[in-house]
Coordinates of N, CA and C in Angstrom, one line a residue:
M10 N 0.8 -1.2 0.0 CA 0.0 0.0 0.0 C 0.9 1.2 0.0
R11 N 0.4 2.2 -0.7 CA 1.2 3.5 -0.9 C 0.3 4.7 -0.7
L12 N 1.0 5.8 -0.4 CA 0.4 7.1 -0.5 C 1.1 7.9 -1.6
R13 N 0.3 8.6 -2.4 CA 0.8 9.5 -3.4 C 0.4 10.9 -3.0
L14 N 1.3 11.8 -2.7 CA 1.0 13.2 -2.3 C 1.3 14.1 -3.6
E15 N 0.2 14.8 -4.0 CA 0.4 15.8 -5.0 C 1.0 17.0 -4.4
I16 N 2.1 17.5 -4.9 CA 2.8 18.6 -4.2 C 3.1 19.7 -5.3
S17 N 3.5 20.9 -4.7 CA 4.0 22.0 -5.6 C 5.0 22.7 -4.8
T18 N 5.9 23.4 -5.5 CA 6.9 24.2 -4.9 C 7.3 25.4 -5.8
R19 N 7.8 26.4 -5.2 CA 8.4 27.5 -6.0 C 9.9 27.4 -6.2
A20 N 10.5 26.4 -5.5 CA 11.9 26.2 -5.6 C 12.2 25.7 -7.0
R21 N 13.4 26.0 -7.5 CA 13.8 25.5 -8.8 C 14.7 24.3 -8.8
E22 N 15.2 24.0 -7.6 CA 16.0 22.8 -7.5 C 16.0 22.3 -6.0
I23 N 16.4 21.0 -5.8 CA 16.6 20.5 -4.5 C 18.1 20.1 -4.5
P24 N 18.9 20.6 -3.5 CA 20.3 20.2 -3.4 C 20.4 18.7 -3.4
W25 N 21.4 18.2 -4.1 CA 21.6 16.7 -4.2 C 21.7 16.1 -2.9
E26 N 22.3 16.7 -1.9 CA 22.4 16.1 -0.6 C 21.1 15.9 0.1
N27 N 20.0 16.6 -0.4 CA 18.7 16.6 0.2 C 17.7 15.9 -0.7
V28 N 18.1 15.3 -1.7 CA 17.1 14.6 -2.6 C 16.4 13.5 -1.9
L29 N 17.1 12.7 -1.1 CA 16.5 11.6 -0.4 C 16.4 11.7 1.1
A30 N 17.5 12.3 1.7 CA 17.7 12.2 3.1 C 16.5 12.7 3.9
P31 N 15.8 13.8 3.6 CA 14.8 14.4 4.5 C 13.6 13.4 4.7
G32 N 13.3 12.5 3.7 CA 12.1 11.7 3.8 C 12.0 10.9 5.1
R33 N 13.1 10.4 5.5 CA 13.1 9.5 6.7 C 12.6 10.3 7.9
G34 N 13.1 11.5 8.1 CA 12.6 12.3 9.3 C 11.2 12.7 9.1
I35 N 10.7 12.9 7.9 CA 9.3 13.3 7.7 C 8.4 12.1 8.1
V36 N 8.8 10.9 7.7 CA 8.0 9.7 8.1 C 7.9 9.6 9.6
Y37 N 9.1 9.7 10.3 CA 9.0 9.5 11.8 C 8.3 10.7 12.4
D38 N 8.4 11.9 11.9 CA 7.7 13.0 12.5 C 6.2 12.8 12.4
A39 N 5.8 12.3 11.2 CA 4.3 12.0 11.0 C 3.8 10.9 11.9
L40 N 4.6 9.8 12.1 CA 4.2 8.7 13.0 C 4.2 9.2 14.4
R41 N 5.1 10.0 14.8 CA 5.1 10.5 16.2 C 3.8 11.3 16.5
H42 N 3.3 12.0 15.5 CA 2.0 12.7 15.7 C 0.8 11.8 15.8
T43 N 0.8 10.8 15.0 CA -0.5 10.0 14.8 C -0.4 8.6 15.4
A44 N 0.8 8.1 15.6 CA 0.9 6.7 16.1 C 2.2 6.6 16.8
P45 N 2.3 7.3 18.0 CA 3.6 7.4 18.7 C 4.2 6.0 19.1
D46 N 3.3 5.1 19.5 CA 3.8 3.8 19.9 C 4.5 3.0 18.7
L47 N 3.8 3.1 17.6 CA 4.4 2.5 16.4 C 5.7 3.2 16.0
A48 N 5.7 4.5 16.1 CA 6.9 5.3 15.8 C 8.1 4.8 16.6
E49 N 7.9 4.7 17.9 CA 8.9 4.3 18.8 C 9.4 2.8 18.5
H50 N 8.5 1.9 18.3 CA 8.8 0.6 18.0 C 9.7 0.5 16.7
V51 N 9.3 1.1 15.7 CA 10.0 1.1 14.4 C 11.3 1.8 14.5
H52 N 11.4 2.9 15.2 CA 12.6 3.7 15.2 C 13.7 2.9 16.1
E53 N 13.2 2.3 17.2 CA 14.2 1.7 18.1 C 14.7 0.3 17.6
G54 N 13.8 -0.5 17.0 CA 14.2 -1.8 16.6 C 13.8 -2.3 15.2
G55 N 13.3 -1.4 14.4 CA 12.9 -1.9 13.1 C 11.7 -2.8 13.2
W56 N 11.5 -3.6 12.2 CA 10.3 -4.4 12.1 C 10.7 -5.9 11.8
G57 N 10.0 -6.8 12.4 CA 10.1 -8.2 12.1 C 11.4 -8.8 12.6
Q58 N 11.7 -10.0 12.2 CA 12.8 -10.8 12.7 C 14.2 -10.2 12.3
H59 N 14.2 -9.5 11.2 CA 15.4 -8.9 10.8 C 15.6 -7.4 11.1
G60 N 14.6 -6.9 11.8 CA 14.7 -5.5 12.2 C 14.9 -4.4 11.1
M61 N 14.2 -4.6 10.0 CA 14.3 -3.7 8.9 C 13.3 -2.5 9.0
A62 N 13.6 -1.4 8.4 CA 12.6 -0.3 8.3 C 11.5 -0.8 7.4
P63 N 10.2 -0.7 8.0 CA 9.1 -1.3 7.2 C 8.4 -0.3 6.3
F64 N 9.2 0.6 5.7 CA 8.6 1.6 4.8 C 9.7 2.0 3.8
G65 N 9.2 2.8 2.8 CA 10.1 3.3 1.8 C 9.4 4.6 1.2
Y66 N 10.1 5.3 0.4 CA 9.6 6.5 -0.2 C 10.4 6.9 -1.4
S67 N 9.8 7.8 -2.2 CA 10.4 8.3 -3.4 C 11.1 9.6 -3.1
A68 N 11.9 10.1 -4.0 CA 12.3 11.5 -4.0 C 11.1 12.3 -4.5
P69 N 11.1 13.6 -4.2 CA 10.0 14.4 -4.8 C 10.3 14.5 -6.3
M70 N 9.2 14.3 -7.1 CA 9.3 14.2 -8.6 C 8.6 15.4 -9.2
F71 N 9.2 16.0 -10.1 CA 8.6 17.2 -10.8 C 8.7 16.9 -12.3
P72 N 7.7 16.2 -12.9 CA 7.9 15.8 -14.3 C 8.0 17.0 -15.3
H73 N 7.4 18.1 -15.0 CA 7.4 19.3 -15.9 C 8.5 20.3 -15.6
A74 N 9.3 20.1 -14.6 CA 10.3 21.1 -14.2 C 11.4 21.2 -15.3
R75 N 11.9 22.3 -15.5 CA 12.9 22.6 -16.5 C 14.2 21.9 -16.1
R76 N 14.8 21.0 -16.9 CA 16.0 20.3 -16.5 C 17.2 21.2 -16.7
V77 N 18.1 21.1 -15.7 CA 19.3 21.8 -15.7 C 20.5 20.8 -15.4
R78 N 21.4 20.8 -16.3 CA 22.5 19.8 -16.1 C 23.2 20.0 -14.8
G79 N 23.4 18.9 -14.1 CA 24.1 18.9 -12.8 C 23.2 19.2 -11.6
K80 N 21.9 19.5 -11.9 CA 21.0 19.9 -10.8 C 19.8 19.0 -10.7
Y81 N 19.3 18.8 -9.5 CA 18.0 18.1 -9.4 C 16.9 19.1 -9.5
A82 N 16.2 19.1 -10.6 CA 15.3 20.1 -11.0 C 14.0 20.0 -10.2
A83 N 13.4 21.1 -9.7 CA 12.1 21.1 -9.1 C 11.3 22.3 -9.7
G84 N 10.1 22.5 -9.2 CA 9.3 23.6 -9.6 C 8.0 23.2 -10.1
G85 N 6.9 23.9 -9.7 CA 5.6 23.6 -10.2 C 5.0 22.4 -9.5
A86 N 4.1 21.7 -10.3 CA 3.4 20.6 -9.7 C 4.3 19.3 -9.8
G87 N 4.1 18.5 -8.8 CA 4.8 17.2 -8.8 C 4.2 16.2 -7.8
Y88 N 4.9 15.3 -7.4 CA 4.4 14.3 -6.4 C 5.6 13.7 -5.6
V89 N 5.2 13.1 -4.5 CA 6.1 12.3 -3.7 C 5.3 11.1 -3.1
E90 N 5.9 10.0 -3.0 CA 5.2 8.8 -2.6 C 5.9 8.2 -1.3
F91 N 5.0 7.6 -0.5 CA 5.5 6.9 0.7 C 4.7 5.5 0.7
G92 N 5.3 4.5 1.2 CA 4.6 3.2 1.2 C 5.1 2.2 2.3
S93 N 4.3 1.2 2.5 CA 4.7 0.2 3.5 C 3.7 -1.0 3.3
P94 N 4.1 -2.2 3.6 CA 3.1 -3.3 3.6 C 2.3 -3.3 4.9
L95 N 2.6 -2.4 5.8 CA 1.8 -2.4 7.1 C 0.7 -1.4 7.0
P96 N -0.6 -1.8 6.9 CA -1.7 -0.9 6.7 C -1.7 0.2 7.8
E97 N -1.4 -0.2 9.1 CA -1.5 0.7 10.2 C -0.5 1.9 10.0
L98 N 0.7 1.6 9.4 CA 1.7 2.6 9.2 C 1.2 3.6 8.1
V99 N 0.7 3.0 7.0 CA 0.2 3.9 5.9 C -1.0 4.8 6.4
Q100 N -1.9 4.2 7.2 CA -3.0 4.9 7.7 C -2.5 6.1 8.6
A101 N -1.5 5.8 9.4 CA -1.0 6.9 10.3 C -0.4 8.0 9.5
L102 N 0.4 7.7 8.4 CA 0.9 8.7 7.5 C -0.2 9.5 6.9
A103 N -1.2 8.8 6.4 CA -2.3 9.5 5.7 C -3.0 10.5 6.6
L104 N -3.3 10.1 7.9 CA -3.9 11.0 8.8 C -3.1 12.3 9.0
H105 N -1.8 12.1 9.1 CA -0.9 13.2 9.2 C -0.9 14.1 8.0
F106 N -0.7 13.6 6.9 CA -0.5 14.4 5.6 C -1.8 15.0 5.2
M107 N -3.0 14.5 5.6 CA -4.3 15.1 5.3 C -4.7 16.1 6.2
D108 N -4.0 16.3 7.3 CA -4.3 17.3 8.3 C -3.9 18.7 7.8
P109 N -4.8 19.6 7.7 CA -4.4 20.9 7.1 C -3.2 21.6 7.9
A110 N -3.1 21.2 9.1 CA -2.0 21.8 9.9 C -0.6 21.3 9.5
H111 N -0.6 20.2 8.7 CA 0.7 19.7 8.2 C 0.7 19.7 6.7
S112 N 0.2 20.7 6.1 CA 0.1 20.7 4.6 C 1.3 21.2 3.9
V113 N 2.4 21.5 4.6 CA 3.7 21.8 4.0 C 4.7 20.9 4.5
L114 N 5.5 20.2 3.6 CA 6.6 19.4 4.0 C 7.9 20.2 3.9
D115 N 8.7 20.1 4.9 CA 10.0 20.8 4.9 C 11.0 19.7 4.4
W116 N 11.3 19.7 3.1 CA 12.2 18.7 2.5 C 13.6 19.3 2.4
G117 N 14.3 19.3 3.5 CA 15.6 19.8 3.6 C 15.7 21.2 3.3
G118 N 14.8 22.0 3.7 CA 14.8 23.4 3.5 C 14.0 23.9 2.3
V119 N 13.5 22.9 1.5 CA 12.6 23.2 0.4 C 11.2 23.0 0.8
A120 N 10.3 24.0 0.7 CA 8.9 23.8 1.1 C 8.1 23.2 0.0
L121 N 7.4 22.1 0.3 CA 6.6 21.4 -0.6 C 5.1 21.5 -0.1
Q122 N 4.3 22.2 -0.8 CA 2.9 22.3 -0.5 C 2.1 21.1 -0.9
V123 N 1.5 20.5 0.1 CA 0.7 19.2 -0.2 C -0.7 19.5 -0.6
G124 N -1.1 19.0 -1.8 CA -2.5 19.1 -2.2 C -3.2 17.8 -1.9
S125 N -3.6 17.0 -2.8 CA -4.4 15.8 -2.5 C -3.4 14.7 -2.1
V126 N -4.1 13.7 -1.3 CA -3.4 12.5 -0.9 C -4.2 11.4 -1.3
T127 N -3.6 10.4 -2.1 CA -4.4 9.3 -2.5 C -3.7 8.0 -2.1
V128 N -4.5 7.0 -1.9 CA -4.0 5.6 -1.6 C -3.9 4.8 -2.8
Q129 N -2.8 4.1 -3.0 CA -2.6 3.2 -4.1 C -2.4 1.8 -3.5
Q130 N -3.3 0.9 -4.0 CA -3.1 -0.5 -3.6 C -2.1 -1.2 -4.4
A131 N -1.4 -2.2 -3.9 CA -0.4 -3.0 -4.6 C -1.1 -3.8 -5.7
P132 N -0.4 -4.0 -6.8 CA -1.0 -4.9 -7.9 C -1.2 -6.3 -7.2
S133 N -2.0 -7.1 -7.9 CA -2.4 -8.4 -7.3 C -1.2 -9.4 -7.4
F134 N -0.4 -9.4 -8.5 CA 0.7 -10.3 -8.7 C 0.2 -11.8 -8.6
T135 N -1.0 -12.1 -9.1 CA -1.5 -13.4 -8.9 C -0.8 -14.4 -9.7
A136 N -0.1 -14.0 -10.8 CA 0.7 -15.0 -11.6 C 2.0 -15.4 -10.9
G137 N 2.3 -14.7 -9.8 CA 3.6 -15.0 -9.1 C 4.8 -14.5 -9.8
R138 N 4.6 -13.5 -10.7 CA 5.8 -12.9 -11.4 C 5.6 -11.4 -11.4
A139 N 6.8 -10.7 -11.4 CA 6.7 -9.2 -11.4 C 8.0 -8.7 -12.1
R140 N 7.8 -7.6 -12.8 CA 8.9 -6.8 -13.3 C 8.9 -5.5 -12.6
L141 N 9.9 -5.2 -11.7 CA 9.9 -4.0 -10.9 C 11.1 -3.2 -11.3
R142 N 10.8 -1.9 -11.5 CA 11.9 -1.0 -11.8 C 12.0 0.1 -10.7
T143 N 13.2 0.3 -10.2 CA 13.4 1.3 -9.1 C 13.6 2.6 -9.8
V144 N 13.0 3.7 -9.2 CA 13.3 5.0 -9.6 C 14.3 5.7 -8.8
N145 N 14.6 5.2 -7.6 CA 15.8 5.6 -6.8 C 16.8 4.5 -6.9
P146 N 18.1 4.9 -6.7 CA 19.1 3.8 -6.7 C 18.8 2.7 -5.7
L147 N 19.1 1.5 -6.1 CA 19.0 0.3 -5.2 C 20.3 0.1 -4.5
H148 N 20.4 0.1 -3.2 CA 21.6 -0.1 -2.5 C 21.8 -1.5 -1.9
L149 N 22.9 -2.1 -2.2 CA 23.3 -3.4 -1.6 C 24.7 -3.3 -1.1
S150 N 25.0 -3.8 0.1 CA 26.4 -3.9 0.6 C 26.8 -5.3 0.7
E151 N 28.1 -5.5 0.5 CA 28.7 -6.8 0.8 C 29.2 -6.7 2.3
Y152 N 28.9 -7.7 3.1 CA 29.2 -7.7 4.5 C 30.3 -8.7 4.9
K153 N 31.1 -8.3 5.8 CA 32.1 -9.2 6.4 C 31.5 -10.1 7.4
Q154 N 31.8 -11.4 7.4 CA 31.2 -12.3 8.4 C 31.7 -11.9 9.8
P155 N 30.8 -11.8 10.7 CA 31.2 -11.3 12.1 C 31.8 -12.4 12.9
E156 N 32.6 -12.0 13.9 CA 33.1 -12.9 14.9 C 31.9 -13.3 15.7
P157 N 32.0 -14.5 16.5 CA 30.9 -14.9 17.3 C 30.5 -13.7 18.3
G158 N 29.2 -13.4 18.3 CA 28.7 -12.3 19.1 C 28.9 -11.0 18.5
G159 N 29.5 -10.9 17.3 CA 29.7 -9.6 16.7 C 28.6 -9.2 15.7
E160 N 28.8 -8.1 15.0 CA 27.8 -7.7 14.0 C 28.4 -7.7 12.6
H161 N 27.5 -7.9 11.6 CA 28.0 -7.8 10.2 C 28.5 -6.4 9.9
T162 N 29.6 -6.3 9.3 CA 30.2 -5.0 8.9 C 30.2 -4.8 7.4
P163 N 29.6 -3.7 6.9 CA 29.6 -3.5 5.5 C 31.1 -3.3 5.0
V164 N 31.4 -4.0 3.9 CA 32.8 -3.8 3.3 C 32.7 -2.9 2.1
R165 N 31.8 -3.1 1.2 CA 31.7 -2.2 0.0 C 30.3 -2.3 -0.6
A166 N 30.0 -1.3 -1.4 CA 28.7 -1.3 -2.1 C 28.8 -2.3 -3.3
L167 N 27.8 -3.1 -3.5 CA 27.7 -3.9 -4.6 C 26.9 -3.2 -5.7
L168 N 27.4 -3.3 -7.0 CA 26.7 -2.7 -8.1 C 26.3 -3.8 -9.1
P169 N 25.3 -3.5 -9.9 CA 24.7 -4.6 -10.8 C 25.7 -5.4 -11.6
E170 N 26.9 -4.8 -12.0 CA 27.8 -5.5 -12.8 C 28.7 -6.5 -12.0
D171 N 28.6 -6.4 -10.6 CA 29.3 -7.3 -9.8 C 28.7 -8.7 -9.8
P172 N 29.5 -9.8 -10.0 CA 29.0 -11.1 -10.1 C 28.2 -11.5 -8.8
A173 N 28.6 -10.9 -7.7 CA 27.9 -11.3 -6.4 C 26.5 -10.6 -6.3
Y174 N 26.2 -9.7 -7.2 CA 25.0 -8.8 -7.0 C 23.7 -9.6 -7.0
P175 N 23.5 -10.5 -8.0 CA 22.2 -11.2 -8.1 C 21.9 -12.0 -6.8
V176 N 22.9 -12.7 -6.3 CA 22.8 -13.5 -5.1 C 22.5 -12.7 -3.9
A177 N 23.2 -11.6 -3.8 CA 23.0 -10.7 -2.6 C 21.6 -10.0 -2.7
L178 N 21.2 -9.7 -3.9 CA 19.8 -9.1 -4.0 C 18.7 -10.1 -3.7
E179 N 18.9 -11.3 -4.2 CA 17.9 -12.4 -3.9 C 17.8 -12.6 -2.4
R180 N 19.0 -12.7 -1.7 CA 19.0 -12.9 -0.3 C 18.3 -11.7 0.4
N181 N 18.6 -10.5 0.0 CA 17.9 -9.4 0.6 C 16.4 -9.4 0.5
L182 N 16.0 -9.7 -0.7 CA 14.5 -9.7 -1.0 C 13.8 -10.8 -0.2
N183 N 14.4 -11.9 0.0 CA 13.8 -12.9 0.9 C 13.8 -12.5 2.3
R184 N 14.8 -11.9 2.8 CA 14.8 -11.3 4.2 C 13.7 -10.3 4.3
R185 N 13.5 -9.5 3.3 CA 12.5 -8.5 3.3 C 11.1 -9.1 3.4
A186 N 10.9 -10.2 2.6 CA 9.7 -10.9 2.6 C 9.4 -11.5 4.0
E187 N 10.4 -12.1 4.6 CA 10.2 -12.6 6.0 C 9.9 -11.5 7.0
T188 N 10.5 -10.3 6.8 CA 10.2 -9.2 7.7 C 8.8 -8.8 7.7
F189 N 8.1 -9.0 6.5 CA 6.7 -8.6 6.4 C 5.8 -9.8 6.5
G190 N 6.3 -10.9 7.1 CA 5.4 -12.0 7.4 C 5.1 -12.8 6.2
Q191 N 5.8 -12.7 5.1 CA 5.6 -13.5 3.9 C 6.6 -14.6 3.8
A192 N 6.2 -15.7 3.3 CA 7.1 -16.9 3.1 C 8.2 -16.5 2.1
P193 N 9.5 -16.8 2.4 CA 10.6 -16.6 1.4 C 10.4 -17.5 0.3
G194 N 11.1 -17.3 -0.8 CA 10.9 -18.1 -2.0 C 11.0 -17.2 -3.3
I195 N 11.4 -16.0 -3.1 CA 11.6 -15.1 -4.2 C 12.8 -15.4 -5.0
T196 N 12.7 -15.5 -6.3 CA 13.9 -15.7 -7.2 C 14.1 -14.6 -8.1
V197 N 15.3 -14.1 -8.2 CA 15.7 -13.1 -9.2 C 15.9 -13.8 -10.5
E198 N 15.0 -13.6 -11.4 CA 15.1 -14.3 -12.7 C 16.0 -13.6 -13.7
G199 N 16.1 -12.3 -13.5 CA 17.0 -11.5 -14.4 C 17.0 -10.0 -14.0
I200 N 18.1 -9.4 -14.4 CA 18.2 -7.9 -14.3 C 18.1 -7.4 -15.7
T201 N 17.1 -6.7 -16.0 CA 16.8 -6.3 -17.4 C 17.1 -4.9 -17.8
W202 N 17.5 -4.1 -16.8 CA 17.9 -2.7 -17.1 C 18.7 -2.2 -15.9
V203 N 19.7 -1.3 -16.2 CA 20.5 -0.7 -15.1 C 20.6 0.8 -15.4
G204 N 20.3 1.6 -14.5 CA 20.5 3.1 -14.6 C 21.8 3.6 -14.2
V205 N 21.9 4.9 -14.1 CA 23.2 5.6 -13.7 C 23.4 5.4 -12.2
R206 N 24.6 5.0 -11.8 CA 24.9 4.9 -10.4 C 25.0 6.3 -9.8
R207 N 24.5 6.4 -8.5 CA 24.6 7.7 -7.8 C 24.9 7.4 -6.3
T208 N 25.4 8.4 -5.7 CA 25.7 8.4 -4.2 C 24.8 9.4 -3.5
F209 N 24.1 9.1 -2.5 CA 23.3 10.0 -1.8 C 23.6 10.0 -0.3
R210 N 23.4 11.1 0.4 CA 23.6 11.2 1.8 C 22.4 10.5 2.5
V211 N 22.7 9.8 3.6 CA 21.6 9.3 4.4 C 21.9 9.8 5.8
S212 N 20.8 9.9 6.6 CA 21.0 10.4 8.0 C 20.0 9.7 8.9
G213 N 20.3 9.8 10.2 CA 19.5 9.1 11.2 C 20.3 8.2 12.0
Q214 N 19.6 7.7 13.1 CA 20.3 6.8 14.1 C 20.8 5.6 13.4
G215 N 22.2 5.5 13.4 CA 22.8 4.3 12.8 C 22.8 4.3 11.3
H216 N 22.4 5.4 10.7 CA 22.3 5.4 9.2 C 23.1 6.6 8.6
S217 N 23.9 7.3 9.3 CA 24.5 8.5 8.7 C 25.6 8.1 7.8
G218 N 25.8 8.9 6.8 CA 26.9 8.6 5.8 C 26.4 8.7 4.4
R219 N 27.1 8.1 3.5 CA 26.8 8.2 2.1 C 26.7 6.8 1.6
R220 N 25.7 6.5 0.7 CA 25.4 5.2 0.2 C 25.4 5.3 -1.3
T221 N 25.9 4.3 -2.0 CA 25.9 4.2 -3.5 C 25.0 3.1 -4.0
G222 N 24.4 3.4 -5.1 CA 23.6 2.4 -5.8 C 23.3 2.8 -7.2
A223 N 22.5 1.9 -7.9 CA 22.0 2.2 -9.2 C 20.6 1.8 -9.3
P224 N 19.8 2.5 -10.1 CA 18.4 2.1 -10.3 C 18.5 0.8 -11.2
V225 N 17.6 -0.1 -11.0 CA 17.6 -1.4 -11.8 C 16.1 -1.8 -12.1
E226 N 16.0 -2.6 -13.1 CA 14.7 -3.3 -13.3 C 15.0 -4.8 -13.2
V227 N 14.2 -5.5 -12.4 CA 14.4 -6.9 -12.1 C 13.2 -7.7 -12.4
E228 N 13.3 -8.9 -12.9 CA 12.2 -9.8 -13.0 C 12.3 -10.8 -11.9
L229 N 11.2 -10.9 -11.2 CA 11.1 -11.7 -10.0 C 10.0 -12.7 -10.1
T230 N 10.2 -13.9 -9.4 CA 9.1 -14.8 -9.1 C 9.0 -15.0 -7.6
G231 N 7.8 -15.3 -7.2 CA 7.5 -15.5 -5.8 C 6.1 -15.4 -5.5
S232 N 5.7 -15.5 -4.2 CA 4.3 -15.5 -3.8 C 3.7 -14.0 -4.1
A233 N 2.4 -14.0 -4.3 CA 1.8 -12.7 -4.6 C 2.0 -11.8 -3.4
G234 N 1.9 -12.3 -2.2 CA 2.0 -11.5 -1.0 C 3.4 -10.9 -0.8
A235 N 4.4 -11.7 -1.1 CA 5.8 -11.2 -1.0 C 6.1 -10.1 -2.1
L236 N 5.6 -10.3 -3.3 CA 5.8 -9.4 -4.3 C 5.1 -8.1 -4.0
A237 N 3.9 -8.1 -3.5 CA 3.2 -6.9 -3.1 C 3.9 -6.2 -2.0
A238 N 4.5 -6.9 -1.1 CA 5.2 -6.3 0.0 C 6.4 -5.5 -0.5
L239 N 7.1 -6.1 -1.5 CA 8.3 -5.4 -2.1 C 7.9 -4.2 -2.8
W240 N 6.8 -4.3 -3.6 CA 6.3 -3.1 -4.3 C 5.9 -2.0 -3.4
S241 N 5.4 -2.3 -2.2 CA 5.0 -1.3 -1.2 C 6.1 -0.6 -0.5
A242 N 7.2 -1.3 -0.3 CA 8.3 -0.8 0.6 C 9.6 -0.6 -0.1
G243 N 9.8 -1.2 -1.3 CA 11.0 -1.0 -2.0 C 11.9 -2.2 -1.9
L244 N 13.0 -2.1 -2.7 CA 14.0 -3.2 -2.9 C 15.3 -2.9 -2.3
G245 N 16.0 -3.9 -1.8 CA 17.4 -3.6 -1.3 C 17.5 -3.1 0.1
Q246 N 18.7 -2.6 0.4 CA 18.9 -2.1 1.7 C 18.6 -0.6 1.7
Q247 N 18.5 0.0 2.9 CA 18.3 1.4 3.1 C 17.0 2.0 2.5
T248 N 16.0 1.2 2.4 CA 14.7 1.7 1.9 C 14.1 2.8 2.8
G249 N 14.5 2.6 4.1 CA 14.0 3.7 5.1 C 14.8 5.0 4.9
A250 N 15.8 5.0 4.0 CA 16.5 6.2 3.7 C 16.2 6.7 2.3
G251 N 15.2 6.0 1.6 CA 14.8 6.4 0.3 C 15.4 5.6 -0.8
F252 N 16.2 4.6 -0.6 CA 16.8 3.8 -1.7 C 15.8 2.8 -2.1
G253 N 15.9 2.4 -3.4 CA 15.2 1.2 -3.9 C 13.7 1.4 -4.1
W254 N 13.2 2.6 -4.2 CA 11.8 2.8 -4.4 C 11.3 2.4 -5.8
V255 N 10.2 1.7 -5.9 CA 9.8 1.0 -7.1 C 8.7 1.9 -7.8
A256 N 8.9 2.0 -9.1 CA 7.9 2.8 -9.9 C 6.6 2.1 -9.8
A257 N 5.5 2.9 -9.7 CA 4.2 2.4 -9.6 C 3.8 1.8 -11.0

């Protein structure tokens, strides 16, 4: 399940360092207003057996903004999306964003005026197949095996041309399915498109720094519920920081 917020702004660009990073704080601020217990639970420990962020979001998109080389163009009418497989989380966000008192989003210093808010249900995926394309870079890290009692340590970002990428992606997607109460069994059948790699700043407890990834289109097989969960929250790691958001 997703929310699509129709927005507008007078700004002509969003600084690259703020294209993704502000969304995480906006989500938690909204949850603290409308579902404080849920906000605390998710913020402190994530969700499910793997402790993942149970949500994702897009960057603000302005389809008609004048493009300028080297800048993230904004201006006029656009939209931004938020999503999660947890209905209670999406409902809490909707209550916040539809409140006239919260009709302006502060996106890293850029004011986004919120117009309408609409709910988008996930596709049915009854055939057990999906072709999902991310509009934000998908981030995956290679991890060093921890010592007994230690934690996994990220070694480097994996990119689609890396031979280890499909296996790491499939592992991540199955962990995400388990996080949302779905049976694992997702298979990456192929990577059919790769976009331009980018690095974005992320911020928040345990998440500060810069992460690299590339948008991808992947063909997946799996249960309808698992595919719908991935469509709702995004693919890969750091979806709670805006990475891996899937095009509707």
